[in-house]
Short mmCIF file of C-alpha atoms in Angstrom, two decimals:
data_model
loop_
_atom_site.label_atom_id
_atom_site.label_comp_id
_atom_site.label_asym_id
_atom_site.label_seq_id
_atom_site.Cartn_x
_atom_site.Cartn_y
_atom_site.Cartn_z
CA MET A 1 -12.32 101.50 -6.21
CA ILE A 2 -13.34 99.44 -3.18
CA THR A 3 -16.63 99.92 -1.32
CA ILE A 4 -16.74 100.26 2.46
CA SER A 5 -19.31 99.58 5.17
CA LEU A 6 -18.93 101.58 8.36
CA CYS A 7 -19.83 99.39 11.35
CA MET A 8 -20.31 100.86 14.81
CA ILE A 9 -21.63 99.70 18.15
CA VAL A 10 -23.02 102.51 20.29
CA LYS A 11 -24.74 103.19 23.58
CA ASN A 12 -25.68 106.63 24.90
CA GLU A 13 -23.38 108.46 22.49
CA GLU A 14 -25.58 111.47 21.70
CA LYS A 15 -22.74 113.86 22.62
CA LEU A 16 -20.21 112.32 20.23
CA LEU A 17 -21.96 110.40 17.46
CA ALA A 18 -22.68 113.28 15.07
CA ARG A 19 -19.10 114.55 15.36
CA CYS A 20 -17.78 111.12 14.39
CA LEU A 21 -20.20 110.57 11.51
CA ASP A 22 -19.73 114.07 10.12
CA SER A 23 -16.03 113.30 9.74
CA ILE A 24 -16.39 109.93 7.98
CA ALA A 25 -19.90 109.24 6.64
CA ASP A 26 -19.39 110.74 3.17
CA ILE A 27 -16.41 108.43 2.52
CA MET A 28 -18.46 105.32 3.35
CA ASP A 29 -20.81 103.45 1.02
CA GLU A 30 -22.91 102.01 3.82
CA LEU A 31 -23.47 102.90 7.47
CA VAL A 32 -24.37 100.12 9.94
CA ILE A 33 -25.05 101.26 13.49
CA VAL A 34 -25.82 98.76 16.23
CA ASP A 35 -27.30 100.12 19.44
CA THR A 36 -26.76 98.12 22.63
CA GLY A 37 -29.35 99.83 24.80
CA SER A 38 -29.22 103.63 24.53
CA THR A 39 -31.56 105.64 26.74
CA ASP A 40 -30.67 109.03 25.23
CA GLY A 41 -31.00 110.44 21.70
CA THR A 42 -28.33 108.25 20.10
CA LYS A 43 -30.66 106.36 17.76
CA LYS A 44 -32.41 109.55 16.67
CA ILE A 45 -29.05 111.06 15.71
CA ALA A 46 -28.03 107.88 13.90
CA ALA A 47 -31.26 107.99 11.88
CA ARG A 48 -30.11 111.28 10.33
CA TYR A 49 -27.33 109.36 8.61
CA THR A 50 -28.67 105.86 7.91
CA ASP A 51 -31.68 103.59 8.09
CA LYS A 52 -29.49 100.59 8.89
CA ILE A 53 -29.87 100.81 12.65
CA TYR A 54 -30.09 97.58 14.63
CA ASP A 55 -30.73 96.71 18.26
CA PHE A 56 -28.50 94.23 20.06
CA GLU A 57 -29.25 93.12 23.59
CA TRP A 58 -26.14 93.80 25.65
CA ILE A 59 -24.65 90.60 27.10
CA GLY A 60 -21.44 92.12 28.45
CA ASP A 61 -19.45 91.08 25.38
CA PHE A 62 -18.04 93.71 23.01
CA ALA A 63 -16.83 91.05 20.57
CA ALA A 64 -20.33 89.61 20.22
CA ALA A 65 -21.75 93.08 19.51
CA ARG A 66 -19.08 93.84 16.91
CA ASN A 67 -19.58 90.47 15.23
CA PHE A 68 -23.30 91.21 14.97
CA ALA A 69 -22.54 94.60 13.40
CA PHE A 70 -20.12 93.02 10.92
CA SER A 71 -22.79 90.47 9.95
CA LYS A 72 -25.00 93.31 8.65
CA ALA A 73 -22.35 94.75 6.32
CA THR A 74 -22.60 94.19 2.56
CA MET A 75 -19.68 96.13 1.02
CA ASP A 76 -16.19 94.95 0.03
CA TYR A 77 -14.54 96.16 3.23
CA ILE A 78 -15.67 97.00 6.75
CA TYR A 79 -14.42 100.03 8.64
CA SER A 80 -14.81 99.61 12.41
CA ALA A 81 -15.21 102.89 14.29
CA ASP A 82 -16.13 104.11 17.77
CA ALA A 83 -18.17 107.22 18.45
CA ASP A 84 -15.24 109.02 20.09
CA GLU A 85 -13.11 108.88 16.93
CA VAL A 86 -12.63 111.79 14.53
CA LEU A 87 -10.90 112.20 11.17
CA ASP A 88 -9.52 115.67 10.47
CA GLU A 89 -9.46 117.03 6.91
CA GLU A 90 -5.92 115.86 6.18
CA ASN A 91 -6.74 112.30 7.16
CA ARG A 92 -10.12 112.37 5.44
CA GLU A 93 -8.22 113.02 2.22
CA ALA A 94 -5.72 110.26 3.05
CA PHE A 95 -8.64 107.87 3.61
CA ARG A 96 -10.19 108.84 0.25
CA GLN A 97 -6.91 108.13 -1.52
CA LEU A 98 -6.60 104.81 0.31
CA LYS A 99 -10.10 103.88 -0.85
CA GLU A 100 -9.29 104.73 -4.46
CA ASN A 101 -5.97 102.87 -4.58
CA LEU A 102 -6.23 99.90 -2.20
CA LEU A 103 -5.06 96.68 -3.83
CA PRO A 104 -7.69 93.92 -3.71
CA GLU A 105 -5.29 91.39 -2.15
CA ILE A 106 -5.11 93.43 1.06
CA ASP A 107 -7.10 91.78 3.88
CA ILE A 108 -6.54 94.27 6.70
CA VAL A 109 -5.53 97.93 6.73
CA GLN A 110 -3.97 99.35 9.85
CA MET A 111 -4.36 103.01 10.72
CA TYR A 112 -2.72 105.17 13.36
CA TYR A 113 -4.71 105.68 16.53
CA ALA A 114 -3.61 109.08 17.80
CA ASN A 115 -4.02 111.25 20.89
CA GLN A 116 -3.92 108.21 23.14
CA LEU A 117 -2.15 109.46 26.25
CA ASP A 118 -4.55 112.29 27.01
CA PHE A 119 -7.58 110.06 27.47
CA GLY A 120 -6.63 106.37 27.34
CA THR A 121 -6.68 103.79 30.07
CA ILE A 122 -4.33 101.14 28.68
CA TYR A 123 -2.13 103.18 26.37
CA ASN A 124 1.62 103.75 26.60
CA PHE A 125 1.97 105.33 23.17
CA ASP A 126 0.36 108.50 21.88
CA ARG A 127 0.22 107.05 18.36
CA GLU A 128 0.06 103.38 17.40
CA LEU A 129 -1.09 101.30 14.45
CA ARG A 130 -4.36 99.42 14.83
CA PRO A 131 -6.34 97.21 12.44
CA LYS A 132 -9.32 99.31 11.32
CA LEU A 133 -10.35 98.28 7.81
CA PHE A 134 -11.21 94.63 7.11
CA LYS A 135 -12.01 92.71 3.95
CA ARG A 136 -15.55 91.41 4.42
CA MET A 137 -15.22 88.21 2.38
CA ARG A 138 -11.73 86.81 2.47
CA ALA A 139 -10.69 84.72 -0.53
CA PHE A 140 -8.58 81.70 0.31
CA ARG A 141 -5.92 80.66 -2.16
CA TRP A 142 -3.25 78.00 -2.46
CA GLU A 143 0.42 78.87 -2.29
CA GLU A 144 3.78 77.11 -2.86
CA PRO A 145 4.57 75.10 -6.03
CA ILE A 146 5.07 71.93 -4.00
CA HIS A 147 3.72 70.87 -0.60
CA GLU A 148 1.07 73.46 -1.38
CA GLN A 149 -1.05 74.90 1.41
CA ILE A 150 -3.79 77.44 1.92
CA MET A 151 -2.47 80.89 2.79
CA LEU A 152 -3.78 81.58 6.29
CA GLU A 153 -1.94 84.72 7.33
CA PRO A 154 -3.82 87.89 6.31
CA VAL A 155 -2.22 90.43 4.02
CA ILE A 156 -1.87 93.56 6.15
CA TYR A 157 -1.16 97.07 4.93
CA ASP A 158 0.02 99.84 7.26
CA SER A 159 -1.56 103.06 6.01
CA ASN A 160 -0.72 106.66 6.90
CA VAL A 161 -4.27 107.50 8.00
CA ALA A 162 -4.41 108.85 11.57
CA ILE A 163 -7.60 108.74 13.63
CA LEU A 164 -7.99 111.15 16.51
CA HIS A 165 -9.26 109.51 19.69
CA LEU A 166 -11.30 112.19 21.49
CA PRO A 167 -13.51 110.64 24.21
CA ASP A 168 -15.47 112.83 26.58
CA SER A 169 -14.61 110.65 29.58
CA ASN A 170 -12.28 107.91 30.77
CA HIS A 171 -13.70 104.36 30.50
CA LYS A 172 -11.54 102.89 33.23
CA ASN A 173 -14.38 102.34 35.73
CA ARG A 174 -16.37 100.40 33.13
CA ASP A 175 -13.35 98.36 32.07
CA LEU A 176 -12.09 97.55 35.56
CA ALA A 177 -15.61 96.56 36.63
CA ALA A 178 -15.78 94.19 33.66
CA PHE A 179 -12.44 92.62 34.60
CA ALA A 180 -13.56 92.27 38.22
CA ARG A 181 -16.77 90.58 37.09
CA MET A 182 -14.95 88.12 34.83
CA THR A 183 -12.38 87.16 37.43
CA SER A 184 -14.98 86.84 40.20
CA GLU A 185 -16.82 84.36 37.96
CA GLY A 186 -13.64 82.30 37.77
CA LYS A 187 -12.97 83.04 34.09
CA ARG A 188 -9.40 82.60 32.97
CA LEU A 189 -8.05 85.68 31.21
CA SER A 190 -6.08 85.22 28.01
CA LYS A 191 -2.48 86.45 28.00
CA ARG A 192 -3.63 89.58 26.16
CA LEU A 193 -6.43 90.43 28.61
CA HIS A 194 -4.20 89.56 31.59
CA ASN A 195 -1.73 92.16 30.32
CA ILE A 196 -4.45 94.75 29.63
CA TYR A 197 -5.94 94.32 33.11
CA ALA A 198 -2.54 94.88 34.73
CA LYS A 199 -1.85 97.86 32.45
CA GLU A 200 -5.19 99.45 33.18
CA LEU A 201 -4.58 99.14 36.91
CA PHE A 202 -1.13 100.75 36.73
CA ILE A 203 -2.18 103.50 34.35
CA SER A 204 -5.48 104.55 35.88
CA GLY A 205 -6.42 102.25 38.76
CA GLU A 206 -7.10 103.56 42.26
CA ASP A 207 -6.17 101.93 45.57
CA GLN A 208 -9.44 100.00 45.85
CA ASP A 209 -9.00 98.66 42.32
CA PHE A 210 -5.60 97.16 43.21
CA LEU A 211 -6.93 95.66 46.42
CA ALA A 212 -9.87 94.10 44.57
CA ALA A 213 -7.63 92.70 41.82
CA SER A 214 -4.92 91.32 44.09
CA PRO A 215 -6.46 87.85 44.77
CA PHE A 216 -6.77 87.14 41.04
CA PHE A 217 -3.19 88.16 40.33
CA GLU A 218 -1.90 86.15 43.30
CA ILE A 219 -3.41 83.09 41.65
CA SER A 220 -1.68 84.07 38.39
CA CYS A 221 1.67 84.19 40.12
CA ALA A 222 1.23 80.55 41.15
CA ASP A 223 -0.20 79.43 37.81
CA THR A 224 2.34 77.18 36.11
CA GLU A 225 0.65 77.75 32.75
CA ARG A 226 1.31 81.50 32.86
CA THR A 227 4.39 82.84 31.08
CA LEU A 228 7.23 84.58 32.90
CA ASP A 229 5.99 87.94 31.56
CA GLU A 230 2.50 87.29 32.94
CA ILE A 231 3.89 86.29 36.35
CA LYS A 232 6.04 89.42 36.39
CA GLU A 233 3.12 91.76 35.66
CA ALA A 234 0.93 89.89 38.15
CA ALA A 235 3.57 90.23 40.89
CA CYS A 236 3.71 93.99 40.22
CA VAL A 237 -0.04 94.26 40.87
CA VAL A 238 0.11 92.18 44.06
CA ALA A 239 3.11 94.13 45.36
CA ARG A 240 1.31 97.45 44.79
CA ALA A 241 -1.80 96.12 46.57
CA ALA A 242 0.33 94.87 49.47
CA ARG A 243 2.01 98.27 49.81
CA ILE A 244 -1.39 99.95 49.82
CA GLY A 245 -2.60 97.46 52.44
CA ARG A 246 0.62 97.84 54.47
CA ASP A 247 1.33 94.12 54.31
CA VAL A 248 5.13 94.36 54.41
CA GLU A 249 5.82 90.62 54.21
CA LYS A 250 3.65 90.19 51.12
CA PHE A 251 5.01 93.36 49.56
CA PHE A 252 8.60 92.15 49.65
CA LYS A 253 7.64 88.60 48.66
CA TYR A 254 6.13 89.79 45.37
CA ALA A 255 8.50 92.69 44.78
CA LEU A 256 11.44 90.29 45.00
CA LYS A 257 9.76 87.96 42.49
CA VAL A 258 9.93 90.82 39.98
CA VAL A 259 13.49 91.79 40.91
CA ALA A 260 14.55 88.16 40.41
CA CYS A 261 13.12 88.35 36.87
CA ASP A 262 15.40 91.31 35.97
CA GLY A 263 13.06 93.86 37.51
CA CYS A 264 11.12 96.65 35.85
CA SER A 265 10.44 100.35 36.39
CA GLU A 266 7.07 99.66 38.01
CA ILE A 267 8.52 97.60 40.86
CA CYS A 268 11.40 100.06 41.31
CA CYS A 269 8.80 102.81 41.77
CA GLU A 270 6.97 100.67 44.31
CA LEU A 271 10.17 100.10 46.27
CA GLY A 272 11.01 103.79 46.04
CA ALA A 273 7.56 104.70 47.32
CA TYR A 274 7.84 102.14 50.13
CA PHE A 275 11.11 103.59 51.43
CA LEU A 276 9.94 107.17 50.91
CA GLU A 277 6.89 106.46 53.08
CA ARG A 278 9.31 105.34 55.80
CA GLN A 279 11.57 108.36 55.34
CA ASP A 280 14.47 106.17 54.28
CA LEU A 281 15.48 108.73 51.67
CA GLU A 282 18.79 107.19 50.71
CA GLU A 283 17.19 103.87 49.82
CA ALA A 284 14.22 105.53 48.12
CA ILE A 285 16.60 107.49 45.88
CA VAL A 286 18.33 104.26 44.81
CA TRP A 287 15.07 102.71 43.64
CA PHE A 288 13.62 105.82 41.97
CA TYR A 289 16.95 106.27 40.15
CA ASN A 290 16.79 102.65 38.98
CA ALA A 291 13.24 103.21 37.73
CA VAL A 292 14.38 106.07 35.49
CA TYR A 293 17.82 105.00 34.35
CA GLU A 294 18.41 101.28 34.90
CA THR A 295 15.16 99.43 34.08
CA GLU A 296 12.33 99.53 31.58
CA CYS A 297 8.58 99.80 32.09
CA ILE A 298 6.30 96.88 31.31
CA LEU A 299 2.87 98.31 32.17
CA ASN A 300 2.94 102.10 32.47
CA ILE A 301 5.41 104.23 30.54
CA HIS A 302 5.22 106.91 33.25
CA SER A 303 6.90 104.45 35.63
CA SER A 304 10.18 105.05 33.82
CA GLY A 305 9.65 108.79 33.47
CA ASP A 306 7.84 111.47 35.40
CA ILE A 307 6.67 109.28 38.31
CA PRO A 308 10.16 108.35 39.62
CA LEU A 309 11.54 111.77 38.64
CA HIS A 310 8.95 113.36 40.92
CA GLY A 311 9.95 110.78 43.55
CA LEU A 312 13.60 111.79 43.29
CA SER A 313 12.64 115.45 43.53
CA GLU A 314 10.64 114.79 46.69
CA CYS A 315 13.44 112.76 48.27
CA TYR A 316 16.01 115.49 47.71
CA ARG A 317 13.59 118.14 48.92
CA LEU A 318 13.05 116.24 52.18
CA ALA A 319 16.82 115.77 52.47
CA GLY A 320 17.27 119.53 52.23
CA ASN A 321 19.01 119.47 48.85
CA GLU A 322 16.90 122.07 47.05
CA GLU A 323 19.23 122.24 44.03
CA GLN A 324 18.86 118.54 43.24
CA ALA A 325 15.15 118.67 44.06
CA ALA A 326 14.66 121.50 41.56
CA ALA A 327 16.71 119.71 38.89
CA TYR A 328 14.68 116.51 39.11
CA GLY A 329 11.45 118.51 39.37
CA LYS A 330 12.37 120.24 36.11
CA LEU A 331 13.10 116.91 34.43
CA ALA A 332 9.76 115.56 35.61
CA ALA A 333 7.86 118.58 34.31
CA GLU A 334 9.61 118.40 30.94
CA TRP A 335 9.35 114.62 30.53
CA LYS A 336 7.18 113.44 27.70
CA ALA A 337 6.32 109.93 26.61
CA GLU A 338 7.66 109.07 23.19
#
């Protein structure tokens, strides 16, 4: 049987920490908790479970904090958890069985992260696999009988363990502030963070967030080192900001960039909203219909579902067609992300 170190980074988690640890601590062989500056009773609660509590001065870098936590682990594998995660009894048992039967050649175990859509800021799936359990000391070995090379790709196992994500608040203000700080300092975002920033804006951003982000994404649209997908998501952000700011010329400039790249549900919703604001109901219906039935979302799954369905309902209501308005309203109410 493998041994496991639980590694967590926490700050002001007195409301959630005990719930998390009660659901997982007895399966772990070691608990490592790194505090990044709590001012509440977090460390006192942590001390009920472990004496391996460390302080880490917050430098605005989650990766640095997690690396520090991992450096304190001593068991075969490391389980990385957040305070807002919970394992129910069914998945506690699944985790126990995984621990008893995991093959030693496995480097990473993925687990399902569940209950995403109720609380998340960048999530388009209610349940998705995430790497959660990591081999602490990876053994390198040679492969191939000729032209031999070191195996570099990790051996990943997709488990059936599901972790409930149950935060007590949405972290979007913290996350968007961090993105704004990085971009204001002139830092170049990786393709992954570029995508997450755009997603977070479309899923939970407010008008002022789009307006603040627009200059960064305008630069992305002109960046020849960005991929077509990055330019497309950047143009969606700038178009939304331009619509909010009532800059018609800029709105169509960036909306048409997306349309020229095969379009997406997000930009169709923006065009639908633009024409709805101007009471051009016939044109608004065309774009909301395209958002639902003719294009796919790239940033927010709701852009191809309930958002344009509500738009269609509103258009038909304003046009005096109550039957169609009710039909699309019903579809919007019954729509569920898959």
